[in-house]
Amino acid sequence: MSYKITPVERKVVSVSYEAYNNNQLGFTTRQLHAGYNPAEHYKSKAVPIYQTAAFELGDFDRCTRLFNYSEEGHSYVRFSNPTNTVLEKRIASLEGGAEAIALGSGMAAISNTFLNIAVAGDEIVAVSTLYGGSTTLLRSILPDYGIIGRFVEDENDIESYKKVINQKTKAIYIESLGNPGMNIIDIEAVANLAHEHGIPLIIDNTFATPYLLRPFDFGADIVCYSATKYLAGHGTTIVGIVVEKGGFNWLNGKFPQFEKFYEEYKDTIGKDTLDETMFTKRLRIRYLTDFGSHLSPNSAFNVLQGMETLSLRMRQHTANAKAVAEFLESHPEVLSVSYPGLESSKYHELALKYFPKGPGAILSIRLKGGLVAAKKVLEEVKLFDYMVNVGDAKSLIVHSATSTHFGQNREEREKAGVYDDTLRLSVGIEDVEDLIADLKQALDKIMY
Ligand code: PLP
């Protein structure tokens, strides 16, 4: 029997795929679909990995348009790749931002952001409660290139920020949940101060993810991620992402490098696009292109896969973290627990304001028995893995002073809440009873 096949008119873009880009759809729907139209990729349901170094340019005119950025498209994978584009669009949607860029690591995201915003002679105001790598960058590396990190005395006192801001300041940089102290800064107040001075607020939102906090809703202008952590979510991939809210006025007289860029590209990229997303455009054309830290498409695929379950994982992570924090607070060997979800935390009120779904799943503890006790717990835990990473679905534990904050002197470390007796826990999504039992048996073994 033979079938008569009638040719059908195929729509290239179906309405439902366009709907995925609609920011009115829920977070969980968008984490699965935003930024991807299967009709543009042979209807592949999974986002394809474009494993190629370059793309055919077509004809002479198209090549010219691609290279002067008057046409969107892909030419060489150091600049862009369709797999990465889906990741960039998806995170921009979840974040409520205008555009995003994927880079080879969280540190690449942060360092390239600083280099895009500041040139020799400029300053960046930051807090002491940062991931160790970011502090080292601002204190010890960028100064060799003429960019100075100025650290505020007290990150909870807005007057402290005012004291270090001057004409050379080009940005304020904070973390939404500090590493490892889990301190919370009043983002709105700092954003207002930054804007009074015509400079952007940059936030590392790694520990929170857009599911728990969307910094743009509180005035931030740029968000950086180590997507290595919760966004990828399974400890498989090193990834960084930068998201731009859009609309910051880079032509306000404080950023000559953006004025130069605007003149160069206003006729090809277009003034409206540059007014909205000049930070990202310059980051891609200047830094991604010539410093060369674009993400590989394989890694982009891993993050996309991880992000499909972000909201589900974050719900379990935060519920587990609260229960673990409460248990630890009640254990006689524990001196203190830093977790803003606890009523005893000095950041509890800010946690209620900024983190109604829970302030993440990382916490740090100090032990009464000092360094000896910390070593004992690391030796005895069986479910918690002794690892320097965070944000894995599996539970992890580390001694920050000898790992993440290695290389900082005692004063710098202690300002970030890292003492010899401090352990940082990244609470995973295992059954919480098992996690508590593991910590209990390890803590109970501490001897003097
Ligand atoms: N930001 C925070 C808060 C981090 O914890 C880390 C790494 O631990 C980074 C940035 C750097 O990220 P990556 O390791 O992906 O370069």
Tab-separated table of C-alpha atoms and ligand atoms in Angstrom:
chain	number	residue	atom	x	y	z
A	1	MET	CA	0.000	0.000	0.000
A	2	SER	CA	1.385	3.399	-0.861
A	3	TYR	CA	0.529	6.715	0.749
A	4	LYS	CA	-0.024	9.864	-1.191
A	5	ILE	CA	2.148	12.565	0.378
A	6	THR	CA	0.782	16.053	0.104
A	7	PRO	CA	3.373	18.815	0.441
A	8	VAL	CA	2.496	21.070	3.390
A	9	GLU	CA	3.449	24.640	3.880
A	10	ARG	CA	5.818	24.729	6.854
A	11	LYS	CA	5.929	27.642	9.189
A	12	VAL	CA	9.513	28.423	10.097
A	13	VAL	CA	8.679	29.863	13.494
A	14	SER	CA	5.646	28.527	15.309
A	15	VAL	CA	3.849	30.759	17.774
A	16	SER	CA	4.541	28.499	20.707
A	17	TYR	CA	8.313	28.814	20.285
A	18	GLU	CA	8.070	32.572	20.249
A	19	ALA	CA	6.091	32.346	23.468
A	20	TYR	CA	9.122	30.842	25.172
A	21	ASN	CA	10.816	34.199	24.960
A	22	ASN	CA	7.880	35.880	26.621
A	23	ASN	CA	9.027	36.987	30.031
A	24	GLN	CA	5.464	36.643	31.309
A	25	LEU	CA	5.890	32.880	31.382
A	26	GLY	CA	6.926	31.386	34.703
A	27	PHE	CA	10.536	30.948	35.801
A	28	THR	CA	10.452	27.156	35.569
A	29	THR	CA	8.908	27.264	32.089
A	30	ARG	CA	11.590	29.672	30.920
A	31	GLN	CA	14.479	27.723	32.464
A	32	LEU	CA	13.407	24.887	30.137
A	33	HIS	CA	12.600	26.803	26.960
A	34	ALA	CA	13.666	30.459	26.805
A	35	GLY	CA	16.052	31.490	24.056
A	36	TYR	CA	15.673	28.348	21.975
A	37	ASN	CA	13.592	27.779	18.885
A	38	PRO	CA	13.893	24.150	17.660
A	39	ALA	CA	12.557	25.215	14.265
A	40	GLU	CA	15.849	27.031	13.718
A	41	HIS	CA	17.857	23.884	14.549
A	42	TYR	CA	16.317	21.044	12.480
A	43	LYS	CA	13.663	20.741	15.242
A	44	SER	CA	16.169	19.138	17.592
A	45	LYS	CA	14.489	19.122	20.992
A	46	ALA	CA	17.789	19.238	22.859
A	47	VAL	CA	19.909	22.304	22.175
A	48	PRO	CA	22.562	21.119	19.652
A	49	ILE	CA	26.258	21.444	20.417
A	50	TYR	CA	27.794	23.336	17.507
A	51	GLN	CA	31.198	21.663	17.547
A	52	THR	CA	32.945	23.781	14.965
A	53	ALA	CA	35.686	26.387	15.094
A	54	ALA	CA	34.172	28.570	12.380
A	55	PHE	CA	31.162	29.104	10.117
A	56	GLU	CA	30.934	29.608	6.398
A	57	LEU	CA	30.783	33.304	5.693
A	58	GLY	CA	28.654	33.052	2.544
A	59	ASP	CA	29.428	35.949	0.302
A	60	PHE	CA	31.716	38.964	0.471
A	61	ASP	CA	29.030	41.401	1.611
A	62	ARG	CA	27.795	39.113	4.370
A	63	CYS	CA	31.335	38.694	5.680
A	64	THR	CA	31.691	42.468	5.809
A	65	ARG	CA	28.373	42.836	7.622
A	66	LEU	CA	29.271	40.146	10.177
A	67	PHE	CA	32.603	41.778	10.934
A	68	ASN	CA	31.247	45.295	11.281
A	69	TYR	CA	28.398	43.892	13.410
A	70	SER	CA	25.619	45.265	11.222
A	71	GLU	CA	24.323	41.688	10.827
A	72	GLU	CA	23.822	39.155	13.626
A	73	GLY	CA	25.368	35.778	12.955
A	74	HIS	CA	28.360	33.578	13.635
A	75	SER	CA	31.747	33.622	11.956
A	76	TYR	CA	34.411	32.356	14.373
A	77	VAL	CA	33.732	30.601	17.664
A	78	ARG	CA	36.055	32.806	19.696
A	79	PHE	CA	33.370	35.490	19.152
A	80	SER	CA	30.082	33.560	19.329
A	81	ASN	CA	28.459	30.164	18.832
A	82	PRO	CA	24.754	29.195	18.468
A	83	THR	CA	24.859	26.855	21.508
A	84	ASN	CA	26.253	29.651	23.661
A	85	THR	CA	23.682	32.062	22.237
A	86	VAL	CA	20.863	29.911	23.628
A	87	LEU	CA	22.528	29.882	27.047
A	88	GLU	CA	23.008	33.658	26.896
A	89	LYS	CA	19.392	34.282	25.920
A	90	ARG	CA	18.092	31.865	28.535
A	91	ILE	CA	19.970	33.411	31.441
A	92	ALA	CA	19.059	36.937	30.271
A	93	SER	CA	15.403	35.887	30.353
A	94	LEU	CA	15.635	34.346	33.846
A	95	GLU	CA	17.518	37.357	35.138
A	96	GLY	CA	15.235	39.965	33.566
A	97	GLY	CA	18.245	41.414	31.733
A	98	ALA	CA	18.733	42.702	28.205
A	99	GLU	CA	21.722	40.598	27.130
A	100	ALA	CA	24.299	38.142	28.463
A	101	ILE	CA	27.687	36.687	27.540
A	102	ALA	CA	29.090	33.270	28.429
A	103	LEU	CA	32.764	33.004	29.346
A	104	GLY	CA	35.203	30.243	30.211
A	105	SER	CA	34.932	30.604	34.004
A	106	GLY	CA	33.419	32.721	36.753
A	107	MET	CA	36.760	34.493	37.155
A	108	ALA	CA	36.812	35.232	33.407
A	109	ALA	CA	33.354	36.789	33.793
A	110	ILE	CA	34.504	38.959	36.691
A	111	SER	CA	37.918	39.973	35.325
A	112	ASN	CA	36.546	40.804	31.862
A	113	THR	CA	33.780	42.861	33.466
A	114	PHE	CA	36.322	44.903	35.437
A	115	LEU	CA	38.475	45.411	32.341
A	116	ASN	CA	35.477	46.564	30.326
A	117	ILE	CA	34.507	49.159	32.942
A	118	ALA	CA	37.848	50.453	34.175
A	119	VAL	CA	41.072	51.584	32.496
A	120	ALA	CA	44.450	52.524	33.979
A	121	GLY	CA	43.947	55.271	36.559
A	122	ASP	CA	40.414	54.130	37.468
A	123	GLU	CA	39.183	52.587	40.709
A	124	ILE	CA	36.610	49.956	41.650
A	125	VAL	CA	34.987	50.071	45.083
A	126	ALA	CA	34.459	46.637	46.625
A	127	VAL	CA	33.673	44.960	49.917
A	128	SER	CA	35.981	42.693	51.929
A	129	THR	CA	33.448	39.870	52.038
A	130	LEU	CA	34.166	38.533	48.553
A	131	TYR	CA	35.250	35.250	47.043
A	132	GLY	CA	39.035	35.089	47.540
A	133	GLY	CA	39.821	35.142	43.797
A	134	SER	CA	37.902	38.399	43.310
A	135	THR	CA	39.700	40.011	46.259
A	136	THR	CA	43.095	38.934	44.894
A	137	LEU	CA	42.180	40.324	41.476
A	138	LEU	CA	41.294	43.728	42.930
A	139	ARG	CA	44.042	43.899	45.557
A	140	SER	CA	47.019	42.309	43.828
A	141	ILE	CA	46.551	41.784	40.080
A	142	LEU	CA	44.635	44.684	38.546
A	143	PRO	CA	46.741	47.318	40.389
A	144	ASP	CA	49.695	46.197	38.222
A	145	TYR	CA	47.596	47.362	35.255
A	146	GLY	CA	46.712	50.671	36.929
A	147	ILE	CA	43.212	49.657	38.108
A	148	ILE	CA	42.888	49.984	41.866
A	149	GLY	CA	40.445	48.106	44.115
A	150	ARG	CA	39.263	50.258	47.048
A	151	PHE	CA	37.758	48.276	49.909
A	152	VAL	CA	35.057	49.709	52.179
A	153	GLU	CA	35.603	49.531	55.930
A	154	ASP	CA	32.101	48.265	56.783
A	155	GLU	CA	29.953	46.806	53.996
A	156	ASN	CA	26.799	47.306	56.086
A	157	ASP	CA	27.339	51.042	56.508
A	158	ILE	CA	26.564	53.173	53.471
A	159	GLU	CA	28.818	55.948	54.842
A	160	SER	CA	31.782	53.590	54.411
A	161	TYR	CA	31.111	53.424	50.670
A	162	LYS	CA	30.840	57.212	50.439
A	163	LYS	CA	34.289	57.551	52.032
A	164	VAL	CA	36.052	55.618	49.254
A	165	ILE	CA	34.100	56.809	46.194
A	166	ASN	CA	35.828	59.570	44.225
A	167	GLN	CA	36.073	60.927	40.660
A	168	LYS	CA	38.133	57.907	39.591
A	169	THR	CA	35.584	55.330	40.814
A	170	LYS	CA	33.970	53.445	37.909
A	171	ALA	CA	31.866	50.811	39.692
A	172	ILE	CA	30.825	49.280	43.004
A	173	TYR	CA	31.272	45.519	43.269
A	174	ILE	CA	29.547	43.286	45.843
A	175	GLU	CA	28.236	39.717	46.228
A	176	SER	CA	24.553	39.066	46.921
A	177	LEU	CA	25.523	36.363	49.439
A	178	GLY	CA	29.100	36.744	50.647
A	179	ASN	CA	31.581	33.890	50.367
A	180	PRO	CA	31.757	32.182	52.820
A	181	GLY	CA	30.118	34.328	55.548
A	182	MET	CA	26.755	34.483	53.722
A	183	ASN	CA	26.468	38.152	54.663
A	184	ILE	CA	23.803	40.192	52.898
A	185	ILE	CA	24.311	43.794	51.808
A	186	ASP	CA	21.432	46.241	51.388
A	187	ILE	CA	21.575	46.121	47.585
A	188	GLU	CA	19.022	48.885	47.002
A	189	ALA	CA	20.906	51.380	49.158
A	190	VAL	CA	24.233	50.621	47.435
A	191	ALA	CA	22.604	50.777	43.964
A	192	ASN	CA	21.140	54.208	44.746
A	193	LEU	CA	24.538	55.461	45.887
A	194	ALA	CA	26.227	54.115	42.745
A	195	HIS	CA	23.674	55.828	40.525
A	196	GLU	CA	24.053	59.141	42.382
A	197	HIS	CA	27.692	58.960	41.249
A	198	GLY	CA	26.869	57.895	37.666
A	199	ILE	CA	28.496	54.472	38.106
A	200	PRO	CA	27.067	50.934	37.860
A	201	LEU	CA	26.532	48.424	40.636
A	202	ILE	CA	27.978	45.013	39.728
A	203	ILE	CA	26.814	41.983	41.705
A	204	ASP	CA	28.244	38.484	41.840
A	205	ASN	CA	24.998	36.518	42.244
A	206	THR	CA	26.632	33.074	42.183
A	207	PHE	CA	25.353	31.790	45.526
A	208	ALA	CA	21.795	33.029	44.969
A	209	THR	CA	21.026	32.346	41.269
A	210	PRO	CA	18.178	34.251	39.580
A	211	TYR	CA	15.712	31.842	41.189
A	212	LEU	CA	16.389	33.206	44.678
A	213	LEU	CA	17.317	36.795	43.786
A	214	ARG	CA	17.140	38.963	40.698
A	215	PRO	CA	19.554	41.809	41.472
A	216	PHE	CA	18.226	43.992	38.628
A	217	ASP	CA	14.909	44.260	40.499
A	218	PHE	CA	16.847	46.073	43.248
A	219	GLY	CA	18.874	48.425	41.062
A	220	ALA	CA	21.970	46.431	40.027
A	221	ASP	CA	23.287	47.051	36.498
A	222	ILE	CA	25.569	44.072	35.829
A	223	VAL	CA	25.366	40.548	37.249
A	224	CYS	CA	28.287	38.093	37.178
A	225	TYR	CA	28.070	34.349	37.711
A	226	SER	CA	30.304	31.477	38.344
A	227	ALA	CA	27.807	29.214	36.529
A	228	THR	CA	30.130	26.409	37.614
A	229	LYS	CA	28.035	26.354	40.794
A	230	TYR	CA	24.225	26.182	40.970
A	231	LEU	CA	23.429	27.082	37.362
A	232	ALA	CA	25.323	24.059	36.006
A	233	GLY	CA	24.458	22.415	39.289
A	234	HIS	CA	26.196	19.071	39.118
A	235	GLY	CA	29.874	19.852	39.545
A	236	THR	CA	30.718	19.004	35.945
A	237	THR	CA	31.739	22.234	34.224
A	238	ILE	CA	33.624	25.516	34.710
A	239	VAL	CA	31.554	28.408	33.310
A	240	GLY	CA	31.136	32.146	33.758
A	241	ILE	CA	28.290	34.415	32.691
A	242	VAL	CA	27.846	38.193	32.649
A	243	VAL	CA	24.346	39.681	32.328
A	244	GLU	CA	23.568	43.323	31.560
A	245	LYS	CA	20.322	44.859	32.756
A	246	GLY	CA	20.311	47.334	29.879
A	247	GLY	CA	19.824	51.053	29.646
A	248	PHE	CA	22.705	52.271	31.850
A	249	ASN	CA	24.016	55.573	30.482
A	250	TRP	CA	27.620	54.763	29.517
A	251	LEU	CA	27.878	58.130	27.772
A	252	ASN	CA	27.541	60.160	30.972
A	253	GLY	CA	31.102	61.482	30.730
A	254	LYS	CA	32.692	58.947	33.077
A	255	PHE	CA	33.597	56.253	30.543
A	256	PRO	CA	35.704	57.625	27.628
A	257	GLN	CA	36.333	54.068	26.364
A	258	PHE	CA	32.571	53.638	25.802
A	259	GLU	CA	32.347	56.999	24.023
A	260	LYS	CA	35.063	55.871	21.617
A	261	PHE	CA	33.304	52.548	21.072
A	262	TYR	CA	29.975	54.309	20.454
A	263	GLU	CA	31.513	56.491	17.751
A	264	GLU	CA	33.078	53.453	16.110
A	265	TYR	CA	29.941	51.274	16.041
A	266	LYS	CA	26.905	53.578	16.159
A	267	ASP	CA	26.341	53.390	12.404
A	268	THR	CA	26.676	49.617	12.121
A	269	ILE	CA	25.363	48.181	15.394
A	270	GLY	CA	22.897	51.048	15.692
A	271	LYS	CA	22.385	53.750	18.318
A	272	ASP	CA	19.284	52.167	19.877
A	273	THR	CA	21.038	48.837	20.413
A	274	LEU	CA	24.091	50.550	21.882
A	275	ASP	CA	21.941	52.683	24.178
A	276	GLU	CA	20.431	49.478	25.540
A	277	THR	CA	23.330	47.015	25.645
A	278	MET	CA	26.622	48.799	25.042
A	279	PHE	CA	28.334	47.045	27.966
A	280	THR	CA	27.736	43.594	26.466
A	281	LYS	CA	28.522	44.676	22.924
A	282	ARG	CA	31.869	46.121	23.989
A	283	LEU	CA	32.606	43.109	26.205
A	284	ARG	CA	32.130	40.799	23.219
A	285	ILE	CA	33.854	42.882	20.569
A	286	ARG	CA	36.794	44.038	22.663
A	287	TYR	CA	37.372	41.371	25.315
A	288	LEU	CA	35.818	38.097	24.186
A	289	THR	CA	37.204	38.626	20.734
A	290	ASP	CA	40.735	39.691	21.575
A	291	PHE	CA	41.352	38.422	25.100
A	292	GLY	CA	39.766	35.143	24.056
A	293	SER	CA	37.887	33.650	26.980
A	294	HIS	CA	34.702	32.486	25.296
A	295	LEU	CA	32.999	29.371	26.645
A	296	SER	CA	33.216	26.112	24.710
A	297	PRO	CA	29.855	24.952	23.285
A	298	ASN	CA	30.181	21.629	25.115
A	299	SER	CA	30.285	23.465	28.414
A	300	ALA	CA	27.369	25.682	27.363
A	301	PHE	CA	25.354	22.520	26.751
A	302	ASN	CA	26.178	21.210	30.247
A	303	VAL	CA	24.977	24.431	31.863
A	304	LEU	CA	21.789	24.447	29.794
A	305	GLN	CA	21.106	20.906	30.940
A	306	GLY	CA	21.726	21.868	34.563
A	307	MET	CA	19.552	24.971	34.338
A	308	GLU	CA	16.535	22.912	33.271
A	309	THR	CA	16.097	21.886	36.938
A	310	LEU	CA	17.388	25.042	38.629
A	311	SER	CA	14.199	26.033	40.467
A	312	LEU	CA	13.541	22.484	41.654
A	313	ARG	CA	17.063	22.053	42.938
A	314	MET	CA	17.159	25.456	44.638
A	315	ARG	CA	13.959	24.670	46.543
A	316	GLN	CA	15.479	21.452	47.898
A	317	HIS	CA	18.893	23.070	48.519
A	318	THR	CA	17.428	25.900	50.607
A	319	ALA	CA	15.057	23.651	52.601
A	320	ASN	CA	17.949	21.290	53.413
A	321	ALA	CA	20.276	24.176	54.318
A	322	LYS	CA	17.802	25.605	56.823
A	323	ALA	CA	17.399	22.233	58.553
A	324	VAL	CA	21.170	21.629	58.599
A	325	ALA	CA	21.803	25.158	59.958
A	326	GLU	CA	19.277	24.620	62.753
A	327	PHE	CA	20.873	21.292	63.680
A	328	LEU	CA	24.385	22.794	63.695
A	329	GLU	CA	23.281	25.702	65.861
A	330	SER	CA	22.105	23.222	68.484
A	331	HIS	CA	25.315	21.133	68.527
A	332	PRO	CA	27.594	21.725	71.553
A	333	GLU	CA	30.826	21.671	69.482
A	334	VAL	CA	29.654	24.494	67.215
A	335	LEU	CA	30.654	28.011	68.231
A	336	SER	CA	28.541	29.827	65.634
A	337	VAL	CA	26.650	29.273	62.385
A	338	SER	CA	26.569	31.885	59.615
A	339	TYR	CA	23.346	31.365	57.713
A	340	PRO	CA	20.965	34.294	57.158
A	341	GLY	CA	17.967	31.962	57.199
A	342	LEU	CA	18.448	31.565	60.966
A	343	GLU	CA	16.591	34.005	63.189
A	344	SER	CA	19.786	34.464	65.189
A	345	SER	CA	21.616	35.816	62.115
A	346	LYS	CA	22.290	39.540	62.032
A	347	TYR	CA	21.338	39.384	58.353
A	348	HIS	CA	17.964	37.768	58.979
A	349	GLU	CA	15.958	40.935	58.293
A	350	LEU	CA	17.787	41.573	55.030
A	351	ALA	CA	17.261	37.892	54.171
A	352	LEU	CA	13.498	38.355	54.569
A	353	LYS	CA	13.617	41.394	52.265
A	354	TYR	CA	15.875	40.024	49.526
A	355	PHE	CA	15.425	36.244	49.822
A	356	PRO	CA	11.771	35.358	50.449
A	357	LYS	CA	12.443	31.900	48.940
A	358	GLY	CA	15.413	31.307	51.264
A	359	PRO	CA	18.971	32.700	51.394
A	360	GLY	CA	20.749	29.932	49.497
A	361	ALA	CA	22.336	26.721	50.718
A	362	ILE	CA	25.866	27.615	51.707
A	363	LEU	CA	26.735	28.167	55.312
A	364	SER	CA	29.811	28.449	57.417
A	365	ILE	CA	30.435	27.328	60.957
A	366	ARG	CA	33.076	28.065	63.555
A	367	LEU	CA	34.077	25.270	65.920
A	368	LYS	CA	34.811	25.632	69.625
A	369	GLY	CA	37.747	23.216	69.259
A	370	GLY	CA	39.569	25.443	66.731
A	371	LEU	CA	41.678	24.160	63.854
A	372	VAL	CA	42.087	20.696	65.419
A	373	ALA	CA	38.331	20.233	65.550
A	374	ALA	CA	37.942	21.504	61.973
A	375	LYS	CA	40.489	18.933	60.753
A	376	LYS	CA	38.724	16.168	62.669
A	377	VAL	CA	35.347	16.967	61.079
A	378	LEU	CA	36.926	16.992	57.597
A	379	GLU	CA	38.451	13.569	58.308
A	380	GLU	CA	35.253	12.071	59.672
A	381	VAL	CA	32.498	13.227	57.298
A	382	LYS	CA	31.373	10.517	54.917
A	383	LEU	CA	28.545	12.001	52.878
A	384	PHE	CA	29.883	15.547	52.691
A	385	ASP	CA	32.789	15.528	50.235
A	386	TYR	CA	35.922	17.508	51.137
A	387	MET	CA	36.045	19.733	48.076
A	388	VAL	CA	36.644	23.346	47.159
A	389	ASN	CA	33.564	23.658	44.939
A	390	VAL	CA	30.039	24.776	45.933
A	391	GLY	CA	26.609	24.544	44.324
A	392	ASP	CA	26.879	20.882	43.386
A	393	ALA	CA	23.716	18.794	43.848
A	394	LYS	CA	25.907	16.767	46.240
A	395	SER	CA	26.944	18.105	49.650
A	396	LEU	CA	30.462	19.520	49.989
A	397	ILE	CA	32.626	20.809	52.832
A	398	VAL	CA	35.904	22.734	52.917
A	399	HIS	CA	38.297	24.571	55.209
A	400	SER	CA	38.266	28.038	53.620
A	401	ALA	CA	41.462	29.443	55.201
A	402	THR	CA	43.632	26.803	53.529
A	403	SER	CA	41.767	26.702	50.209
A	404	THR	CA	39.400	29.351	48.804
A	405	HIS	CA	41.021	32.135	50.839
A	406	PHE	CA	44.567	30.798	50.663
A	407	GLY	CA	46.966	33.603	49.790
A	408	GLN	CA	45.194	36.228	51.896
A	409	ASN	CA	46.745	37.342	55.156
A	410	ARG	CA	44.960	36.683	58.448
A	411	GLU	CA	43.465	40.192	58.662
A	412	GLU	CA	42.007	40.027	55.133
A	413	ARG	CA	40.643	36.530	55.732
A	414	GLU	CA	39.043	37.373	59.059
A	415	LYS	CA	37.354	40.415	57.500
A	416	ALA	CA	35.701	37.960	55.116
A	417	GLY	CA	34.659	35.776	58.082
A	418	VAL	CA	37.323	33.116	57.502
A	419	TYR	CA	39.002	31.965	60.716
A	420	ASP	CA	41.218	28.937	61.389
A	421	ASP	CA	38.203	27.203	62.932
A	422	THR	CA	35.821	27.978	60.014
A	423	LEU	CA	34.341	25.294	57.782
A	424	ARG	CA	32.178	26.103	54.758
A	425	LEU	CA	29.364	23.737	53.864
A	426	SER	CA	27.560	23.597	50.543
A	427	VAL	CA	24.370	21.749	51.374
A	428	GLY	CA	23.217	19.440	48.594
A	429	ILE	CA	19.853	17.960	47.703
A	430	GLU	CA	20.290	14.573	49.403
A	431	ASP	CA	17.774	13.401	52.030
A	432	VAL	CA	18.324	15.879	54.821
A	433	GLU	CA	18.181	13.260	57.600
A	434	ASP	CA	21.256	11.618	56.056
A	435	LEU	CA	23.121	14.924	55.917
A	436	ILE	CA	22.366	15.716	59.551
A	437	ALA	CA	23.347	12.200	60.648
A	438	ASP	CA	26.669	12.519	58.806
A	439	LEU	CA	27.508	15.873	60.408
A	440	LYS	CA	26.430	14.619	63.848
A	441	GLN	CA	28.674	11.562	63.781
A	442	ALA	CA	31.630	13.708	62.640
A	443	LEU	CA	31.083	16.449	65.245
A	444	ASP	CA	30.563	13.856	68.005
A	445	LYS	CA	34.065	12.497	67.299
A	446	ILE	CA	35.808	15.776	68.177
A	447	MET	CA	38.162	15.137	71.135
A	448	TYR	CA	40.501	17.429	72.978
B	1	PLP	N1	32.378	33.948	42.471
B	1	PLP	C1	32.131	33.176	43.539
B	1	PLP	C2	31.169	33.670	44.576
B	1	PLP	C3	32.772	31.949	43.679
B	1	PLP	O1	32.509	31.177	44.755
B	1	PLP	C4	33.689	31.531	42.677
B	1	PLP	C5	34.412	30.229	42.778
B	1	PLP	O2	34.350	29.534	43.750
B	1	PLP	C6	33.922	32.365	41.596
B	1	PLP	C7	33.249	33.566	41.505
B	1	PLP	C8	34.878	31.964	40.499
B	1	PLP	O3	34.239	31.051	39.674
B	1	PLP	P1	34.979	29.974	38.733
B	1	PLP	O4	35.598	28.957	39.629
B	1	PLP	O5	33.884	29.453	37.868
B	1	PLP	O6	36.017	30.736	37.958
